[in-house]
Amino acid sequence: MEPPYAPLSESCAKALGDKVYEKRKVASQEIEKMVTEFNNKNNSAQIRKLIEVLATDYATSRDANRRKGALIGLAAMGLGLGKDAGKYVQGLVTPIMTCLSDPDIRVRYFACESLYNVVKVARTAIIPLFPELFAALSRLVTDSDQMVKDGSELLDRLLKDIVTESSQTFNLQAFIPLLREHIYVKDAFARQYVISWISILNAVPDINMVNYLTEILDGLFVMLEDNTLEIQRMCETTINQFLKSIRNDSSSVRMEDTINTLITHAQSPNELIKSIAITWIREFVQIFGPNVLPYASGIFTAILPCLEYNVESKRSIKECAVSVNNSMMLLVSTKELKTETVAKIDLRSIMDVLSQYLTHNSMHTKIAVLKWIHHLFTNFPNEMSVHAKNLNTNLLSTLADNSDEVVLQSLSVLAEIVNSQESRELNDFNKSHYREFLLSLLNLFSEEKLILENRASLIIRKLCVLLNAEYIYRTFAEIIAEGVPNLKFASTVVRLLNMILLTSTELFELRTSLRNISNEKSADLFQCLYKSWAHCPVSTLSLCLLTQSYQHVSRLVTLFADVEITLELLTELDKLVQLIESPIFAPLRLTLVSKANNCADAQYLAHALFGILMLLPQTEAFDTLRNRLQCVPNYWGHDPVDERNSLEYKSGIDFDALEQHFIKLQKAHREQRIVHRKRSVITPESN
């Protein structure tokens, strides 16, 4: 009759389960000799029977010492089998792996030791069991006992050596799902374990981990959040290794999936993650060129907020974001690929993102957004036309920005939108877009007093450079003349437009044109402006002086007897005197000594200036103008003036009608002031 634990002898079976380690070791030596003999005789039946005894009667025993005996016995079998251990590797490893999760610390440690010995002799035969071994080790590296951890680290290094040696037969495709499953672990030791395996596999020449980058890249970025500096360092190094591989050969990269992962992590609040993700995006833009354009909206979402960084710790992130932004703009600008670019780029999603960041707090971000909108309208005017209407409101709101640069850039965009709309018109010019835009601008000035006071001059001057200055002034004048309910606001806008017209270098050509009202076009423009300029008496005088309508000025001055002389009006007259002394009105001053047109213009101008002098109190402005008039020669003025010799008469303009219009508007202003005063008495304005 066979012993109950055959082929083990009774003494060996007893010693194998003893609590004393030395007795178990002696029993294991007997097992090693026994297995060597069985193997030499090719007695595989006895070998398998012995494996079954150790696995069934010992490895699963409730007695910890018997489990320890099973582990040392299985290790001895591996040593006895030597190079033939691979034939029985499944039977040897399975019971050992069961003991790796044993509640007894010593059993777990001995399991590590036993498995190490079996793997050491089995070598490449262990590869089919690698997924199970990897999963088991991922638990052991987090063990509470340091001895178990040390044992698992030895086993881990051995497995890495074997996988590296057998890289051509290693089933990477089957391993990746397991790696992806473990990559989101929270434990620091488990993270180190996973990162080390990714790094080792990526370093093997015969293994192309880039093929599976999309499976693990997200997990690597998540690990960068770990508070352990060593894990951050390992993870960053591994990610950099991948990027280096992609630079050398990008053919294996699934760019579409990878760039979406990068865009997600580029928005992380973690500076390290953000920096690495944006660095990758920069490389992808350079490597894949136009192929990244379908993801432009996501890239903008990632980089635009980074443009506001101004602290030293974030400088590299900002520089990288600027680089990406510039590279993307160059891609869109490539004329040779324009048709291809239009097909790839999703303008709707891009405009959604750009519109969102128009309200960003950062000046640099807003400027970048505005430059992009301008760039898109410049390159794709037809495709961008559908976005023009929705943009106008957002763009007008940026005119209130504290930064002049933002305001100027916004005006460039608004002007480009208007120009792109006009370029699609079949007629030479259609003022509807100008009118719509300038009406919106006037409404903004009316609603936002601060913009009117602080920004309006800058806005109008810039628009006169970007668009047609004459059409801007003509359209403003038409809108005001057709009826602005708030006459005080109309007067304020006219005063502003007049000051810009008289002093701005941008409007030199327009001033030159208006000086020659004998020209039909100039005369028409003058009459258009006059109808709205009549809201402001002093501005009307200025316009007429500019256009050399001196006879009309002398008649207007007499009408000031019916105009309420307020401090505001006197201040405007003071400024007018200063303007008369400026280089802009040098032709006017020379007219005072000119004998042209039989001295008609000179005499009418002198009468007009003496009239203005009489309106002024005896201030510095009064003295200045009086001194000027004292320089007027007395060799004319005695003979009657023939008005037919004046430039005003030669223009053919109906100045009588204009005068009646001026009187009518001033009467309306007077009536509105009376109504306003009555209301202010009845309902005092609250502070």
Coordinates of N, CA and C in Angstrom, one line a residue, residues 447-641:
E447 N -25.3 104.0 -24.4 CA -25.5 103.2 -23.2 C -24.4 103.2 -22.3
E448 N -23.2 103.3 -22.8 CA -22.0 103.2 -21.9 C -21.3 104.6 -21.9
K449 N -21.6 105.4 -20.9 CA -21.0 106.7 -20.8 C -19.5 106.7 -20.7
L450 N -18.9 105.7 -20.0 CA -17.5 105.7 -19.8 C -16.8 105.4 -21.1
I451 N -17.4 104.6 -22.0 CA -16.8 104.3 -23.3 C -16.8 105.6 -24.1
L452 N -17.9 106.3 -24.1 CA -18.0 107.6 -24.8 C -17.0 108.6 -24.3
E453 N -16.7 108.7 -23.0 CA -15.8 109.6 -22.5 C -14.3 109.2 -22.7
N454 N -14.1 107.9 -22.5 CA -12.7 107.5 -22.5 C -12.2 106.8 -23.7
R455 N -13.1 106.3 -24.5 CA -12.6 105.4 -25.6 C -13.1 105.9 -27.0
A456 N -14.2 106.7 -27.0 CA -14.8 107.0 -28.3 C -13.8 107.7 -29.3
S457 N -13.0 108.6 -28.8 CA -12.1 109.3 -29.7 C -11.1 108.3 -30.3
L458 N -10.5 107.4 -29.5 CA -9.6 106.4 -30.0 C -10.3 105.5 -31.0
I459 N -11.5 105.1 -30.7 CA -12.3 104.2 -31.6 C -12.5 104.8 -33.0
I460 N -13.0 106.1 -33.0 CA -13.3 106.7 -34.2 C -12.1 107.0 -35.1
R461 N -11.0 107.4 -34.4 CA -9.8 107.7 -35.2 C -9.2 106.4 -35.8
K462 N -9.2 105.3 -35.0 CA -8.7 104.0 -35.6 C -9.6 103.6 -36.7
L463 N -10.9 103.7 -36.6 CA -11.8 103.3 -37.7 C -11.6 104.1 -38.9
C464 N -11.3 105.3 -38.8 CA -11.0 106.2 -40.0 C -9.8 105.7 -40.7
V465 N -8.9 105.1 -40.0 CA -7.7 104.5 -40.7 C -8.0 103.2 -41.4
L466 N -8.8 102.4 -40.6 CA -9.1 101.0 -41.1 C -10.1 101.0 -42.2
L467 N -11.1 101.9 -42.1 CA -12.2 102.0 -43.1 C -12.1 103.3 -43.9
N468 N -13.1 103.6 -44.6 CA -13.2 104.8 -45.4 C -13.6 106.0 -44.5
A469 N -12.7 106.9 -44.2 CA -13.0 108.0 -43.3 C -14.3 108.8 -43.7
E470 N -14.3 109.1 -45.0 CA -15.5 109.9 -45.5 C -16.8 109.2 -45.3
Y471 N -16.8 107.9 -45.6 CA -18.1 107.2 -45.4 C -18.4 107.0 -43.9
I472 N -17.4 106.9 -43.0 CA -17.7 106.9 -41.6 C -18.4 108.2 -41.1
Y473 N -17.8 109.3 -41.5 CA -18.3 110.6 -41.1 C -19.7 110.9 -41.7
R474 N -19.8 110.5 -43.0 CA -21.1 110.7 -43.7 C -22.2 109.9 -43.0
T475 N -21.8 108.6 -42.7 CA -22.8 107.7 -42.1 C -23.2 108.2 -40.7
F476 N -22.2 108.5 -39.9 CA -22.5 109.1 -38.6 C -23.4 110.3 -38.7
A477 N -23.1 111.2 -39.6 CA -23.9 112.4 -39.8 C -25.3 112.1 -40.2
E478 N -25.5 111.1 -41.1 CA -26.9 110.7 -41.5 C -27.7 110.1 -40.4
I479 N -27.0 109.3 -39.6 CA -27.8 108.6 -38.5 C -28.2 109.7 -37.5
I480 N -27.3 110.6 -37.1 CA -27.6 111.7 -36.2 C -28.7 112.6 -36.7
A481 N -28.6 113.0 -38.0 CA -29.5 113.9 -38.6 C -30.9 113.3 -38.7
E482 N -31.0 112.0 -38.9 CA -32.3 111.3 -39.1 C -33.1 111.3 -37.8
G483 N -32.4 111.5 -36.7 CA -33.2 111.6 -35.5 C -32.6 110.8 -34.3
V484 N -31.9 111.4 -33.4 CA -31.4 110.8 -32.2 C -32.3 111.4 -31.1
P485 N -33.1 110.5 -30.4 CA -34.0 111.1 -29.4 C -33.4 112.0 -28.4
N486 N -32.2 111.6 -27.9 CA -31.5 112.3 -26.9 C -30.6 113.4 -27.6
L487 N -31.1 114.6 -27.6 CA -30.4 115.7 -28.3 C -29.1 116.1 -27.7
K488 N -29.1 115.9 -26.4 CA -27.8 116.2 -25.6 C -26.7 115.2 -26.0
F489 N -27.1 114.0 -26.2 CA -26.2 112.9 -26.6 C -25.7 113.2 -28.1
A490 N -26.7 113.7 -28.9 CA -26.3 114.0 -30.3 C -25.3 115.1 -30.3
S491 N -25.5 116.1 -29.5 CA -24.6 117.2 -29.4 C -23.2 116.8 -28.9
T492 N -23.2 115.9 -28.0 CA -21.9 115.4 -27.4 C -21.1 114.6 -28.5
V493 N -21.8 113.8 -29.3 CA -21.2 113.0 -30.3 C -20.7 113.9 -31.4
V494 N -21.5 114.9 -31.8 CA -21.0 115.9 -32.8 C -19.8 116.6 -32.4
R495 N -19.8 117.0 -31.1 CA -18.6 117.8 -30.6 C -17.4 116.9 -30.7
L496 N -17.5 115.6 -30.4 CA -16.4 114.7 -30.4 C -16.0 114.5 -31.9
L497 N -16.9 114.2 -32.8 CA -16.6 114.0 -34.2 C -15.9 115.3 -34.8
N498 N -16.3 116.4 -34.4 CA -15.8 117.7 -34.9 C -14.3 117.9 -34.4
M499 N -14.1 117.6 -33.1 CA -12.7 117.7 -32.6 C -11.8 116.8 -33.3
I500 N -12.2 115.5 -33.5 CA -11.4 114.6 -34.2 C -11.1 115.1 -35.7
L501 N -12.2 115.6 -36.3 CA -12.0 116.0 -37.7 C -11.0 117.2 -37.8
L502 N -11.0 118.1 -36.8 CA -10.1 119.2 -36.8 C -8.7 119.0 -36.4
T503 N -8.5 118.0 -35.6 CA -7.2 117.8 -34.9 C -6.5 116.5 -35.3
S504 N -7.2 115.5 -35.8 CA -6.5 114.2 -36.0 C -5.7 114.1 -37.3
T505 N -4.5 113.6 -37.2 CA -3.7 113.4 -38.4 C -4.3 112.4 -39.3
E506 N -5.1 111.5 -38.8 CA -5.7 110.5 -39.6 C -6.7 111.1 -40.6
L507 N -7.2 112.3 -40.3 CA -8.2 112.9 -41.1 C -7.7 114.0 -42.0
F508 N -6.4 114.1 -42.2 CA -5.9 115.1 -43.0 C -6.5 115.2 -44.4
E509 N -6.6 114.1 -45.1 CA -7.2 114.0 -46.4 C -8.7 114.5 -46.4
L510 N -9.4 114.2 -45.4 CA -10.8 114.6 -45.3 C -10.9 116.1 -45.1
R511 N -10.0 116.6 -44.3 CA -10.0 118.1 -44.1 C -9.7 118.8 -45.4
T512 N -8.7 118.3 -46.1 CA -8.3 118.9 -47.3 C -9.4 118.9 -48.3
S513 N -10.2 117.8 -48.4 CA -11.3 117.7 -49.3 C -12.4 118.7 -48.9
L514 N -12.7 118.9 -47.6 CA -13.8 119.8 -47.2 C -13.4 121.2 -47.4
R515 N -12.1 121.6 -47.5 CA -11.8 123.0 -47.7 C -12.2 123.5 -49.1
N516 N -12.4 122.5 -50.0 CA -12.7 122.9 -51.4 C -14.2 122.6 -51.7
I517 N -15.1 123.4 -51.1 CA -16.5 123.1 -51.3 C -17.1 123.6 -52.7
S518 N -16.2 124.2 -53.5 CA -16.6 124.4 -54.9 C -16.7 123.1 -55.6
N519 N -16.0 122.1 -55.1 CA -16.2 120.7 -55.7 C -17.5 120.1 -55.3
E520 N -18.2 119.6 -56.2 CA -19.6 119.1 -55.9 C -19.6 118.0 -54.9
K521 N -18.6 117.1 -54.9 CA -18.6 116.0 -53.9 C -18.3 116.6 -52.5
S522 N -17.4 117.5 -52.4 CA -17.1 118.1 -51.1 C -18.2 118.9 -50.6
A523 N -18.9 119.6 -51.5 CA -20.1 120.4 -51.1 C -21.2 119.5 -50.6
D524 N -21.4 118.3 -51.2 CA -22.4 117.4 -50.7 C -22.0 116.8 -49.3
L525 N -20.8 116.5 -49.1 CA -20.3 116.0 -47.8 C -20.5 117.1 -46.8
F526 N -20.2 118.3 -47.1 CA -20.3 119.4 -46.2 C -21.8 119.6 -45.7
Q527 N -22.7 119.5 -46.7 CA -24.1 119.7 -46.3 C -24.6 118.5 -45.5
C528 N -24.1 117.3 -45.8 CA -24.5 116.1 -44.9 C -24.0 116.3 -43.5
L529 N -22.8 116.8 -43.3 CA -22.2 117.0 -42.0 C -22.9 118.1 -41.3
Y530 N -23.2 119.1 -42.0 CA -23.8 120.3 -41.4 C -25.1 120.0 -40.7
K531 N -25.9 119.1 -41.3 CA -27.3 118.8 -40.8 C -27.2 118.2 -39.4
S532 N -26.1 117.5 -39.1 CA -26.0 116.9 -37.8 C -25.1 117.8 -36.9
W533 N -24.1 118.5 -37.5 CA -23.3 119.4 -36.8 C -24.1 120.5 -36.1
A534 N -25.2 120.8 -36.7 CA -26.1 121.9 -36.2 C -26.6 121.7 -34.8
H535 N -26.4 120.4 -34.3 CA -26.8 120.1 -32.9 C -25.8 120.9 -31.9
C536 N -24.7 121.2 -32.4 CA -23.7 121.9 -31.6 C -23.2 123.2 -32.2
P537 N -23.6 124.4 -31.7 CA -23.3 125.6 -32.4 C -21.9 125.9 -32.7
V538 N -21.0 125.6 -31.7 CA -19.6 125.9 -31.9 C -19.0 125.0 -32.9
S539 N -19.4 123.7 -32.9 CA -18.9 122.7 -33.9 C -19.3 123.2 -35.3
T540 N -20.6 123.8 -35.4 CA -21.0 124.2 -36.7 C -20.1 125.4 -37.2
L541 N -19.8 126.3 -36.3 CA -18.9 127.4 -36.6 C -17.5 126.8 -37.1
S542 N -17.0 125.8 -36.4 CA -15.7 125.2 -36.8 C -15.8 124.6 -38.1
L543 N -16.8 123.8 -38.4 CA -17.0 123.2 -39.7 C -17.0 124.3 -40.8
C544 N -17.8 125.3 -40.6 CA -17.9 126.4 -41.6 C -16.5 127.1 -41.8
L545 N -15.8 127.3 -40.8 CA -14.5 127.9 -40.9 C -13.5 127.0 -41.7
L546 N -13.6 125.7 -41.4 CA -12.8 124.7 -42.1 C -13.1 124.8 -43.6
T547 N -14.4 124.9 -44.0 CA -14.8 124.8 -45.4 C -14.8 126.2 -46.0
Q548 N -14.3 127.2 -45.3 CA -14.1 128.6 -45.9 C -15.5 129.2 -46.2
S549 N -16.5 128.8 -45.4 CA -17.8 129.4 -45.6 C -17.9 130.6 -44.6
Y550 N -17.1 131.6 -44.9 CA -16.9 132.7 -43.9 C -18.1 133.6 -43.8
Q551 N -18.8 133.8 -44.9 CA -20.0 134.6 -44.9 C -21.1 134.0 -44.0
H552 N -21.2 132.7 -44.1 CA -22.2 132.0 -43.3 C -21.8 132.0 -41.8
V553 N -20.5 132.0 -41.6 CA -20.1 132.0 -40.2 C -20.5 133.4 -39.6
S554 N -20.3 134.4 -40.4 CA -20.6 135.8 -39.8 C -22.1 135.9 -39.6
R555 N -22.9 135.2 -40.4 CA -24.4 135.2 -40.1 C -24.7 134.3 -38.9
L556 N -24.0 133.2 -38.8 CA -24.3 132.3 -37.6 C -24.0 132.9 -36.3
V557 N -22.9 133.7 -36.3 CA -22.5 134.3 -35.0 C -23.6 135.2 -34.5
T558 N -24.3 135.9 -35.4 CA -25.4 136.8 -34.9 C -26.5 136.0 -34.3
L559 N -26.7 134.7 -34.8 CA -27.8 133.9 -34.3 C -27.5 133.4 -32.8
F560 N -26.2 133.6 -32.4 CA -25.9 133.2 -31.0 C -26.6 134.0 -30.0
A561 N -27.2 135.1 -30.4 CA -28.0 135.9 -29.5 C -29.2 135.2 -29.0
D562 N -29.6 134.2 -29.8 CA -30.8 133.3 -29.3 C -30.3 132.0 -28.7
V563 N -29.0 131.8 -28.7 CA -28.5 130.5 -28.1 C -28.1 130.8 -26.6
E564 N -28.5 129.9 -25.8 CA -28.1 130.0 -24.4 C -26.6 129.9 -24.2
I565 N -26.1 131.0 -23.7 CA -24.6 131.1 -23.5 C -24.3 130.4 -22.1
T566 N -23.9 129.2 -22.2 CA -23.5 128.4 -21.0 C -22.0 128.3 -20.8
L567 N -21.6 127.9 -19.7 CA -20.2 127.7 -19.5 C -19.6 126.7 -20.5
E568 N -20.4 125.7 -20.8 CA -19.9 124.7 -21.8 C -19.7 125.3 -23.1
L569 N -20.6 126.2 -23.6 CA -20.4 126.9 -24.8 C -19.2 127.8 -24.8
L570 N -19.0 128.5 -23.8 CA -17.9 129.4 -23.7 C -16.5 128.6 -23.7
T571 N -16.6 127.4 -23.1 CA -15.4 126.6 -23.1 C -15.1 126.1 -24.5
E572 N -16.1 125.8 -25.2 CA -16.0 125.4 -26.6 C -15.4 126.5 -27.5
L573 N -15.9 127.7 -27.3 CA -15.4 128.9 -28.0 C -13.9 129.1 -27.7
D574 N -13.6 128.9 -26.4 CA -12.2 129.0 -26.0 C -11.3 128.1 -26.8
K575 N -11.8 126.8 -26.9 CA -11.0 125.8 -27.7 C -11.0 126.1 -29.1
L576 N -12.0 126.7 -29.7 CA -12.0 127.1 -31.1 C -11.0 128.2 -31.3
V577 N -10.8 129.1 -30.4 CA -9.8 130.2 -30.6 C -8.4 129.5 -30.6
Q578 N -8.2 128.5 -29.7 CA -6.9 127.8 -29.7 C -6.7 127.1 -31.0
L579 N -7.8 126.5 -31.6 CA -7.6 125.8 -32.8 C -7.3 126.8 -34.0
I580 N -7.9 128.0 -33.9 CA -7.6 129.0 -35.0 C -6.1 129.3 -35.0
E581 N -5.5 129.3 -33.8 CA -4.0 129.5 -33.7 C -3.2 128.3 -34.0
S582 N -3.8 127.2 -34.3 CA -3.0 126.0 -34.5 C -2.6 125.9 -36.0
P583 N -1.7 125.0 -36.3 CA -1.2 124.8 -37.7 C -2.4 124.4 -38.7
I584 N -3.4 123.7 -38.1 CA -4.5 123.2 -39.0 C -5.2 124.4 -39.6
F585 N -5.3 125.5 -38.9 CA -6.0 126.7 -39.4 C -5.1 127.8 -40.0
A586 N -3.9 127.4 -40.3 CA -2.9 128.3 -41.0 C -3.5 128.9 -42.2
P587 N -4.2 128.1 -43.1 CA -4.8 128.7 -44.3 C -5.9 129.8 -44.0
L588 N -6.6 129.5 -42.9 CA -7.6 130.5 -42.4 C -6.9 131.8 -42.1
R589 N -5.8 131.8 -41.3 CA -5.2 133.0 -40.9 C -4.6 133.8 -42.1
L590 N -4.1 133.0 -43.1 CA -3.5 133.6 -44.3 C -4.6 134.3 -45.1
T591 N -5.9 133.8 -45.0 CA -7.0 134.4 -45.7 C -7.2 135.8 -45.3
L592 N -6.9 136.1 -44.0 CA -7.1 137.4 -43.5 C -6.3 138.5 -44.2
V593 N -5.2 138.1 -44.8 CA -4.3 139.0 -45.5 C -4.3 138.8 -47.0
S594 N -5.2 137.9 -47.4 CA -5.3 137.6 -48.8 C -6.2 138.6 -49.6
K595 N -5.8 139.0 -50.8 CA -6.6 139.8 -51.7 C -7.3 139.0 -52.7
A596 N -7.3 137.6 -52.6 CA -8.0 136.7 -53.5 C -9.5 137.0 -53.5
N597 N -10.1 136.7 -54.6 CA -11.6 136.9 -54.7 C -12.0 138.3 -54.4
N598 N -11.1 139.3 -54.7 CA -11.4 140.7 -54.5 C -11.6 141.0 -53.0
C599 N -10.8 140.3 -52.2 CA -10.8 140.4 -50.7 C -12.2 140.0 -50.1
A600 N -13.1 139.4 -50.8 CA -14.4 139.0 -50.3 C -14.2 138.1 -49.1
D601 N -13.5 137.0 -49.3 CA -13.3 136.0 -48.2 C -12.7 136.6 -47.0
A602 N -11.7 137.4 -47.2 CA -10.9 138.0 -46.1 C -11.9 138.9 -45.2
Q603 N -12.7 139.7 -45.9 CA -13.6 140.6 -45.2 C -14.7 139.8 -44.4
Y604 N -15.3 138.8 -45.1 CA -16.3 137.9 -44.4 C -15.7 137.2 -43.2
L605 N -14.4 136.7 -43.3 CA -13.8 136.0 -42.2 C -13.5 137.0 -41.1
A606 N -13.1 138.2 -41.4 CA -12.8 139.2 -40.3 C -14.1 139.5 -39.6
H607 N -15.2 139.7 -40.3 CA -16.5 139.9 -39.7 C -16.8 138.8 -38.7
A608 N -16.6 137.6 -39.2 CA -17.0 136.4 -38.4 C -16.1 136.3 -37.1
L609 N -14.8 136.5 -37.3 CA -13.9 136.4 -36.1 C -14.2 137.6 -35.1
F610 N -14.5 138.8 -35.6 CA -14.9 139.8 -34.7 C -16.2 139.4 -34.0
G611 N -17.1 138.8 -34.6 CA -18.4 138.3 -34.0 C -18.1 137.3 -32.9
I612 N -17.1 136.4 -33.1 CA -16.7 135.4 -32.1 C -16.1 136.1 -30.9
L613 N -15.3 137.2 -31.3 CA -14.6 137.9 -30.2 C -15.6 138.6 -29.3
M614 N -16.7 139.1 -29.9 CA -17.7 139.7 -29.1 C -18.5 138.7 -28.2
L615 N -18.5 137.5 -28.5 CA -19.1 136.4 -27.7 C -18.3 136.1 -26.5
L616 N -17.0 136.3 -26.6 CA -16.1 135.8 -25.5 C -16.0 136.8 -24.4
P617 N -16.0 136.3 -23.2 CA -15.6 137.2 -22.1 C -14.1 137.6 -22.2
Q618 N -13.7 138.6 -21.4 CA -12.3 139.1 -21.6 C -11.4 138.1 -20.8
T619 N -11.1 137.0 -21.5 CA -10.2 136.0 -21.0 C -9.0 135.9 -21.8
E620 N -8.1 135.0 -21.5 CA -6.9 134.8 -22.3 C -7.3 134.5 -23.8
A621 N -8.4 133.7 -24.0 CA -8.8 133.5 -25.4 C -9.2 134.8 -26.1
F622 N -9.9 135.6 -25.4 CA -10.3 137.0 -25.9 C -9.0 137.7 -26.4
D623 N -8.0 137.8 -25.5 CA -6.8 138.5 -25.8 C -6.1 137.9 -27.0
T624 N -6.1 136.6 -27.1 CA -5.4 135.9 -28.2 C -6.0 136.3 -29.5
L625 N -7.4 136.2 -29.6 CA -8.1 136.5 -30.8 C -8.0 138.0 -31.2
R626 N -8.1 138.8 -30.2 CA -8.0 140.3 -30.4 C -6.6 140.6 -31.0
N627 N -5.6 140.1 -30.4 CA -4.2 140.3 -30.9 C -4.1 139.9 -32.4
R628 N -4.7 138.8 -32.7 CA -4.6 138.3 -34.1 C -5.3 139.2 -35.0
L629 N -6.5 139.7 -34.6 CA -7.3 140.6 -35.5 C -6.7 142.0 -35.7
Q630 N -5.9 142.3 -34.7 CA -5.1 143.6 -34.8 C -4.1 143.6 -35.9
C631 N -3.7 142.4 -36.3 CA -2.7 142.2 -37.3 C -3.3 142.3 -38.7
V632 N -4.6 142.4 -38.8 CA -5.3 142.4 -40.1 C -5.0 143.7 -40.7
P633 N -4.5 143.8 -42.0 CA -4.2 145.0 -42.7 C -5.5 145.9 -42.9
N634 N -5.3 147.1 -43.0 CA -6.5 148.0 -43.2 C -6.6 148.5 -44.6
Y635 N -5.9 147.8 -45.5 CA -6.0 148.3 -46.9 C -7.3 147.7 -47.6
W636 N -8.1 147.0 -46.9 CA -9.4 146.6 -47.5 C -10.4 146.8 -46.4
G637 N -11.7 146.7 -46.8 CA -12.8 146.9 -45.9 C -13.5 148.2 -46.1
H638 N -13.0 149.1 -46.9 CA -13.7 150.3 -47.1 C -14.7 150.2 -48.2
D639 N -14.4 149.4 -49.2 CA -15.3 149.2 -50.3 C -16.3 148.1 -50.1
P640 N -17.5 148.2 -50.6 CA -18.5 147.2 -50.4 C -18.0 145.9 -51.0
V641 N -18.4 144.7 -50.3 CA -18.0 143.4 -50.7 C -19.0 142.8 -51.7

